[in-house]
């Protein structure tokens, strides 16, 4: 029995490696094509069909595969559109925070001196404040909404990229090919863009992958508190907030968006772990 298991293990490895990427890709495709995949309008209400269980057939003949919510809206359609909101916020906030953090970290690690001192002390100040607390305070000041949530999440998470970029830049900046580029008269921006950034992109990609999952959770948390994307726009966090009031009578309202959050964050974190292992093996 043991020998047979050992024989099967190599054939299972590709599946164990690639299924998180497949799952994440599937969720991204669902988000992109949400208007065409959703069977019904996610905002259409039917108070006579409220709080119906999965499989309920409405008066119009439509089947609500995942049931309806407290306003009679189709849970499946709202979960599909909620994936678009969560993934869009996560991707845009990761891109924005990554651009800011990488630029700050690389500038501090390469220019050194007073620039390093000022920028890294600024990073320390932001890191000393709990990220979710800073996000809640900032959203409360700016107001809820799609754009504001992206700006807030980018504002709270850029220091992590800055820390990694700073450490990696310090290590690469003293290598012979960077010294040669400086000796040949290359400008700091050219050295950073063409010689340092390509050599530190691996660790930064790992950070971005793990931050993607955190951004999804932060967006859901803000929406859960009523500080994220506002109704009637479907959001997994807002659906969880509503569903908690109906756990005893309509468990499906909170269960399915919660499952979507779980799968999305799990796949992103597993991909990040795999990338980290690959980068470690390549060193």
GROMACS .gro file of C-alpha atoms in nm:
model
  283
    1UNK     CA    1   0.000   0.000   0.000
    2UNK     CA    2   0.285   0.239   0.090
    3UNK     CA    3   0.468   0.174  -0.237
    4UNK     CA    4   0.154   0.251  -0.436
    5UNK     CA    5   0.105   0.581  -0.257
    6UNK     CA    6   0.467   0.676  -0.328
    7UNK     CA    7   0.419   0.597  -0.698
    8UNK     CA    8   0.110   0.818  -0.716
    9UNK     CA    9   0.261   1.113  -0.538
   10UNK     CA   10   0.464   1.252  -0.833
   11UNK     CA   11   0.153   1.250  -1.051
   12UNK     CA   12  -0.040   1.446  -0.789
   13UNK     CA   13   0.221   1.717  -0.746
   14UNK     CA   14   0.125   1.921  -1.056
   15UNK     CA   15  -0.237   1.922  -0.938
   16UNK     CA   16  -0.138   2.039  -0.590
   17UNK     CA   17   0.080   2.313  -0.742
   18UNK     CA   18  -0.158   2.443  -1.006
   19UNK     CA   19  -0.502   2.418  -0.849
   20UNK     CA   20  -0.470   2.748  -0.654
   21UNK     CA   21  -0.377   2.929  -0.978
   22UNK     CA   22  -0.665   2.759  -1.159
   23UNK     CA   23  -0.908   2.857  -0.882
   24UNK     CA   24  -0.786   3.217  -0.872
   25UNK     CA   25  -0.803   3.241  -1.250
   26UNK     CA   26  -1.157   3.103  -1.244
   27UNK     CA   27  -1.267   3.361  -0.987
   28UNK     CA   28  -1.106   3.640  -1.189
   29UNK     CA   29  -1.290   3.524  -1.502
   30UNK     CA   30  -1.616   3.516  -1.307
   31UNK     CA   31  -1.551   3.875  -1.197
   32UNK     CA   32  -1.467   3.991  -1.551
   33UNK     CA   33  -1.771   3.832  -1.710
   34UNK     CA   34  -2.010   3.892  -1.419
   35UNK     CA   35  -2.275   4.078  -1.627
   36UNK     CA   36  -2.300   3.782  -1.863
   37UNK     CA   37  -2.269   3.502  -1.605
   38UNK     CA   38  -2.519   3.638  -1.352
   39UNK     CA   39  -2.858   3.478  -1.426
   40UNK     CA   40  -3.057   3.776  -1.293
   41UNK     CA   41  -3.020   4.143  -1.214
   42UNK     CA   42  -2.841   4.147  -0.876
   43UNK     CA   43  -3.040   4.453  -0.763
   44UNK     CA   44  -3.386   4.334  -0.865
   45UNK     CA   45  -3.611   4.300  -0.562
   46UNK     CA   46  -3.908   4.072  -0.503
   47UNK     CA   47  -4.044   4.112  -0.151
   48UNK     CA   48  -4.285   3.823  -0.198
   49UNK     CA   49  -3.989   3.595  -0.266
   50UNK     CA   50  -3.766   3.711   0.020
   51UNK     CA   51  -3.557   3.469   0.229
   52UNK     CA   52  -3.625   3.172   0.004
   53UNK     CA   53  -3.388   2.873   0.026
   54UNK     CA   54  -3.155   2.752  -0.252
   55UNK     CA   55  -3.343   2.600  -0.543
   56UNK     CA   56  -3.649   2.825  -0.503
   57UNK     CA   57  -3.848   2.883  -0.821
   58UNK     CA   58  -3.993   3.233  -0.848
   59UNK     CA   59  -4.325   3.340  -0.991
   60UNK     CA   60  -4.155   3.441  -1.314
   61UNK     CA   61  -4.020   3.090  -1.359
   62UNK     CA   62  -3.663   3.183  -1.266
   63UNK     CA   63  -3.473   2.943  -1.042
   64UNK     CA   64  -3.275   3.093  -0.755
   65UNK     CA   65  -2.998   2.835  -0.722
   66UNK     CA   66  -2.852   2.991  -0.406
   67UNK     CA   67  -3.176   3.132  -0.268
   68UNK     CA   68  -3.281   3.493  -0.209
   69UNK     CA   69  -3.192   3.757   0.049
   70UNK     CA   70  -3.405   3.976   0.275
   71UNK     CA   71  -3.521   4.182  -0.024
   72UNK     CA   72  -3.584   3.890  -0.257
   73UNK     CA   73  -3.267   3.945  -0.460
   74UNK     CA   74  -3.086   3.653  -0.622
   75UNK     CA   75  -2.793   3.545  -0.404
   76UNK     CA   76  -2.607   3.381  -0.694
   77UNK     CA   77  -2.615   3.698  -0.902
   78UNK     CA   78  -2.503   3.907  -0.608
   79UNK     CA   79  -2.218   3.671  -0.524
   80UNK     CA   80  -2.096   3.685  -0.885
   81UNK     CA   81  -2.110   4.065  -0.893
   82UNK     CA   82  -1.957   4.078  -0.546
   83UNK     CA   83  -1.653   3.894  -0.682
   84UNK     CA   84  -1.606   4.179  -0.931
   85UNK     CA   85  -1.604   4.437  -0.651
   86UNK     CA   86  -1.365   4.244  -0.426
   87UNK     CA   87  -1.117   4.156  -0.701
   88UNK     CA   88  -1.126   4.504  -0.858
   89UNK     CA   89  -1.058   4.675  -0.525
   90UNK     CA   90  -0.781   4.427  -0.441
   91UNK     CA   91  -0.605   4.453  -0.778
   92UNK     CA   92  -0.618   4.833  -0.797
   93UNK     CA   93  -0.513   4.884  -0.436
   94UNK     CA   94  -0.224   4.638  -0.475
   95UNK     CA   95  -0.106   4.816  -0.790
   96UNK     CA   96  -0.130   5.163  -0.634
   97UNK     CA   97   0.029   5.069  -0.301
   98UNK     CA   98   0.297   4.867  -0.481
   99UNK     CA   99   0.396   5.155  -0.708
  100UNK     CA  100   0.422   5.399  -0.417
  101UNK     CA  101   0.595   5.159  -0.179
  102UNK     CA  102   0.846   5.026  -0.432
  103UNK     CA  103   0.939   5.377  -0.544
  104UNK     CA  104   0.991   5.492  -0.184
  105UNK     CA  105   1.187   5.182  -0.082
  106UNK     CA  106   1.415   5.183  -0.385
  107UNK     CA  107   1.485   5.556  -0.352
  108UNK     CA  108   1.575   5.514   0.015
  109UNK     CA  109   1.796   5.210  -0.049
  110UNK     CA  110   1.983   5.363  -0.342
  111UNK     CA  111   2.019   5.731  -0.256
  112UNK     CA  112   2.096   5.669   0.114
  113UNK     CA  113   2.183   5.968   0.334
  114UNK     CA  114   1.908   6.205   0.448
  115UNK     CA  115   1.672   6.067   0.184
  116UNK     CA  116   1.697   5.722   0.341
  117UNK     CA  117   1.648   5.863   0.692
  118UNK     CA  118   1.338   6.068   0.606
  119UNK     CA  119   1.167   5.805   0.392
  120UNK     CA  120   1.228   5.510   0.622
  121UNK     CA  121   1.118   5.706   0.931
  122UNK     CA  122   0.798   5.783   0.742
  123UNK     CA  123   0.759   5.412   0.674
  124UNK     CA  124   0.811   5.338   1.043
  125UNK     CA  125   0.540   5.587   1.138
  126UNK     CA  126   0.286   5.422   0.907
  127UNK     CA  127   0.384   5.074   1.023
  128UNK     CA  128   0.333   5.172   1.386
  129UNK     CA  129  -0.038   5.238   1.323
  130UNK     CA  130  -0.265   4.930   1.294
  131UNK     CA  131  -0.360   4.906   0.926
  132UNK     CA  132  -0.730   4.833   0.975
  133UNK     CA  133  -0.761   5.117   1.230
  134UNK     CA  134  -0.594   5.361   0.992
  135UNK     CA  135  -0.823   5.241   0.712
  136UNK     CA  136  -1.138   5.287   0.920
  137UNK     CA  137  -1.036   5.637   1.031
  138UNK     CA  138  -0.942   5.743   0.678
  139UNK     CA  139  -1.263   5.609   0.524
  140UNK     CA  140  -1.464   5.780   0.796
  141UNK     CA  141  -1.298   6.109   0.698
  142UNK     CA  142  -1.307   6.069   0.318
  143UNK     CA  143  -1.640   5.889   0.308
  144UNK     CA  144  -1.728   5.543   0.178
  145UNK     CA  145  -1.721   5.451  -0.189
  146UNK     CA  146  -1.535   5.242  -0.444
  147UNK     CA  147  -1.258   5.493  -0.523
  148UNK     CA  148  -1.210   5.598  -0.161
  149UNK     CA  149  -1.172   5.238  -0.047
  150UNK     CA  150  -0.897   5.180  -0.305
  151UNK     CA  151  -0.714   5.498  -0.198
  152UNK     CA  152  -0.745   5.409   0.169
  153UNK     CA  153  -0.616   5.055   0.125
  154UNK     CA  154  -0.324   5.178  -0.084
  155UNK     CA  155  -0.245   5.440   0.181
  156UNK     CA  156  -0.234   5.182   0.460
  157UNK     CA  157  -0.034   4.908   0.283
  158UNK     CA  158   0.243   5.079   0.082
  159UNK     CA  159   0.497   5.063   0.371
  160UNK     CA  160   0.524   4.685   0.342
  161UNK     CA  161   0.641   4.715  -0.019
  162UNK     CA  162   0.876   4.994   0.085
  163UNK     CA  163   1.041   4.776   0.351
  164UNK     CA  164   1.099   4.486   0.113
  165UNK     CA  165   1.215   4.710  -0.173
  166UNK     CA  166   1.450   4.894   0.063
  167UNK     CA  167   1.618   4.577   0.189
  168UNK     CA  168   1.649   4.425  -0.155
  169UNK     CA  169   1.785   4.747  -0.305
  170UNK     CA  170   2.054   4.768  -0.037
  171UNK     CA  171   2.168   4.417  -0.131
  172UNK     CA  172   2.169   4.472  -0.507
  173UNK     CA  173   2.304   4.829  -0.514
  174UNK     CA  174   2.658   4.715  -0.427
  175UNK     CA  175   2.684   4.445  -0.691
  176UNK     CA  176   2.946   4.487  -0.964
  177UNK     CA  177   2.703   4.543  -1.252
  178UNK     CA  178   2.535   4.830  -1.063
  179UNK     CA  179   2.870   4.989  -0.982
  180UNK     CA  180   2.970   4.957  -1.346
  181UNK     CA  181   2.647   5.126  -1.458
  182UNK     CA  182   2.712   5.415  -1.220
  183UNK     CA  183   3.072   5.444  -1.335
  184UNK     CA  184   2.954   5.470  -1.696
  185UNK     CA  185   2.738   5.769  -1.605
  186UNK     CA  186   2.394   5.611  -1.578
  187UNK     CA  187   2.142   5.830  -1.397
  188UNK     CA  188   1.989   5.705  -1.070
  189UNK     CA  189   1.649   5.657  -1.235
  190UNK     CA  190   1.805   5.448  -1.513
  191UNK     CA  191   2.001   5.236  -1.265
  192UNK     CA  192   1.691   5.177  -1.054
  193UNK     CA  193   1.465   5.093  -1.348
  194UNK     CA  194   1.699   4.883  -1.561
  195UNK     CA  195   1.946   4.727  -1.319
  196UNK     CA  196   1.795   4.706  -0.972
  197UNK     CA  197   1.420   4.662  -1.022
  198UNK     CA  198   1.448   4.351  -1.246
  199UNK     CA  199   1.664   4.185  -0.978
  200UNK     CA  200   1.426   4.250  -0.688
  201UNK     CA  201   1.094   4.189  -0.862
  202UNK     CA  202   1.067   3.830  -0.732
  203UNK     CA  203   1.032   3.911  -0.359
  204UNK     CA  204   0.807   4.206  -0.445
  205UNK     CA  205   0.580   3.977  -0.646
  206UNK     CA  206   0.549   3.748  -0.344
  207UNK     CA  207   0.449   4.045  -0.129
  208UNK     CA  208   0.195   4.159  -0.388
  209UNK     CA  209   0.037   3.813  -0.402
  210UNK     CA  210   0.000   3.793  -0.025
  211UNK     CA  211  -0.121   4.154  -0.009
  212UNK     CA  212  -0.391   4.069  -0.262
  213UNK     CA  213  -0.554   3.836  -0.012
  214UNK     CA  214  -0.525   4.097   0.263
  215UNK     CA  215  -0.684   4.362   0.041
  216UNK     CA  216  -0.979   4.132  -0.022
  217UNK     CA  217  -1.024   4.084   0.352
  218UNK     CA  218  -0.983   4.455   0.428
  219UNK     CA  219  -1.239   4.550   0.166
  220UNK     CA  220  -1.481   4.293   0.303
  221UNK     CA  221  -1.418   4.421   0.656
  222UNK     CA  222  -1.485   4.782   0.559
  223UNK     CA  223  -1.800   4.682   0.371
  224UNK     CA  224  -1.907   4.472   0.669
  225UNK     CA  225  -1.885   4.787   0.883
  226UNK     CA  226  -2.073   4.993   0.624
  227UNK     CA  227  -1.761   5.191   0.524
  228UNK     CA  228  -1.691   5.020   0.192
  229UNK     CA  229  -1.880   5.002  -0.136
  230UNK     CA  230  -2.230   5.126  -0.070
  231UNK     CA  231  -2.566   4.956  -0.144
  232UNK     CA  232  -2.723   4.855  -0.369
  233UNK     CA  233  -2.386   4.749  -0.520
  234UNK     CA  234  -2.322   4.386  -0.431
  235UNK     CA  235  -2.026   4.332  -0.198
  236UNK     CA  236  -1.929   4.014  -0.015
  237UNK     CA  237  -1.859   4.206   0.306
  238UNK     CA  238  -2.196   4.381   0.297
  239UNK     CA  239  -2.371   4.049   0.227
  240UNK     CA  240  -2.198   3.897   0.530
  241UNK     CA  241  -2.307   4.193   0.741
  242UNK     CA  242  -2.668   4.145   0.635
  243UNK     CA  243  -2.656   3.767   0.655
  244UNK     CA  244  -2.545   3.761   1.018
  245UNK     CA  245  -2.895   3.881   1.115
  246UNK     CA  246  -3.052   3.580   0.942
  247UNK     CA  247  -2.812   3.298   1.032
  248UNK     CA  248  -3.085   3.104   1.212
  249UNK     CA  249  -3.348   3.139   0.939
  250UNK     CA  250  -3.158   3.206   0.615
  251UNK     CA  251  -2.804   3.068   0.648
  252UNK     CA  252  -2.739   3.093   0.274
  253UNK     CA  253  -2.721   3.475   0.273
  254UNK     CA  254  -2.391   3.475   0.464
  255UNK     CA  255  -2.260   3.130   0.375
  256UNK     CA  256  -2.204   3.170   0.000
  257UNK     CA  257  -2.026   3.510   0.002
  258UNK     CA  258  -1.820   3.381   0.296
  259UNK     CA  259  -1.724   3.076   0.091
  260UNK     CA  260  -1.624   3.302  -0.198
  261UNK     CA  261  -1.401   3.507   0.032
  262UNK     CA  262  -1.243   3.192   0.173
  263UNK     CA  263  -1.160   3.046  -0.169
  264UNK     CA  264  -1.028   3.374  -0.309
  265UNK     CA  265  -0.797   3.446  -0.015
  266UNK     CA  266  -0.685   3.084   0.014
  267UNK     CA  267  -0.587   3.060  -0.353
  268UNK     CA  268  -0.396   3.392  -0.341
  269UNK     CA  269  -0.206   3.292  -0.025
  270UNK     CA  270  -0.115   2.949  -0.162
  271UNK     CA  271   0.018   3.107  -0.481
  272UNK     CA  272   0.223   3.348  -0.270
  273UNK     CA  273   0.367   3.062  -0.067
  274UNK     CA  274   0.455   2.872  -0.382
  275UNK     CA  275   0.626   3.176  -0.534
  276UNK     CA  276   0.821   3.224  -0.213
  277UNK     CA  277   0.939   2.862  -0.224
  278UNK     CA  278   1.042   2.894  -0.589
  279UNK     CA  279   1.239   3.212  -0.524
  280UNK     CA  280   1.406   3.048  -0.225
  281UNK     CA  281   1.501   2.745  -0.434
  282UNK     CA  282   1.646   2.968  -0.705
  283UNK     CA  283   1.888   3.143  -0.470
   0.00000   0.00000   0.00000
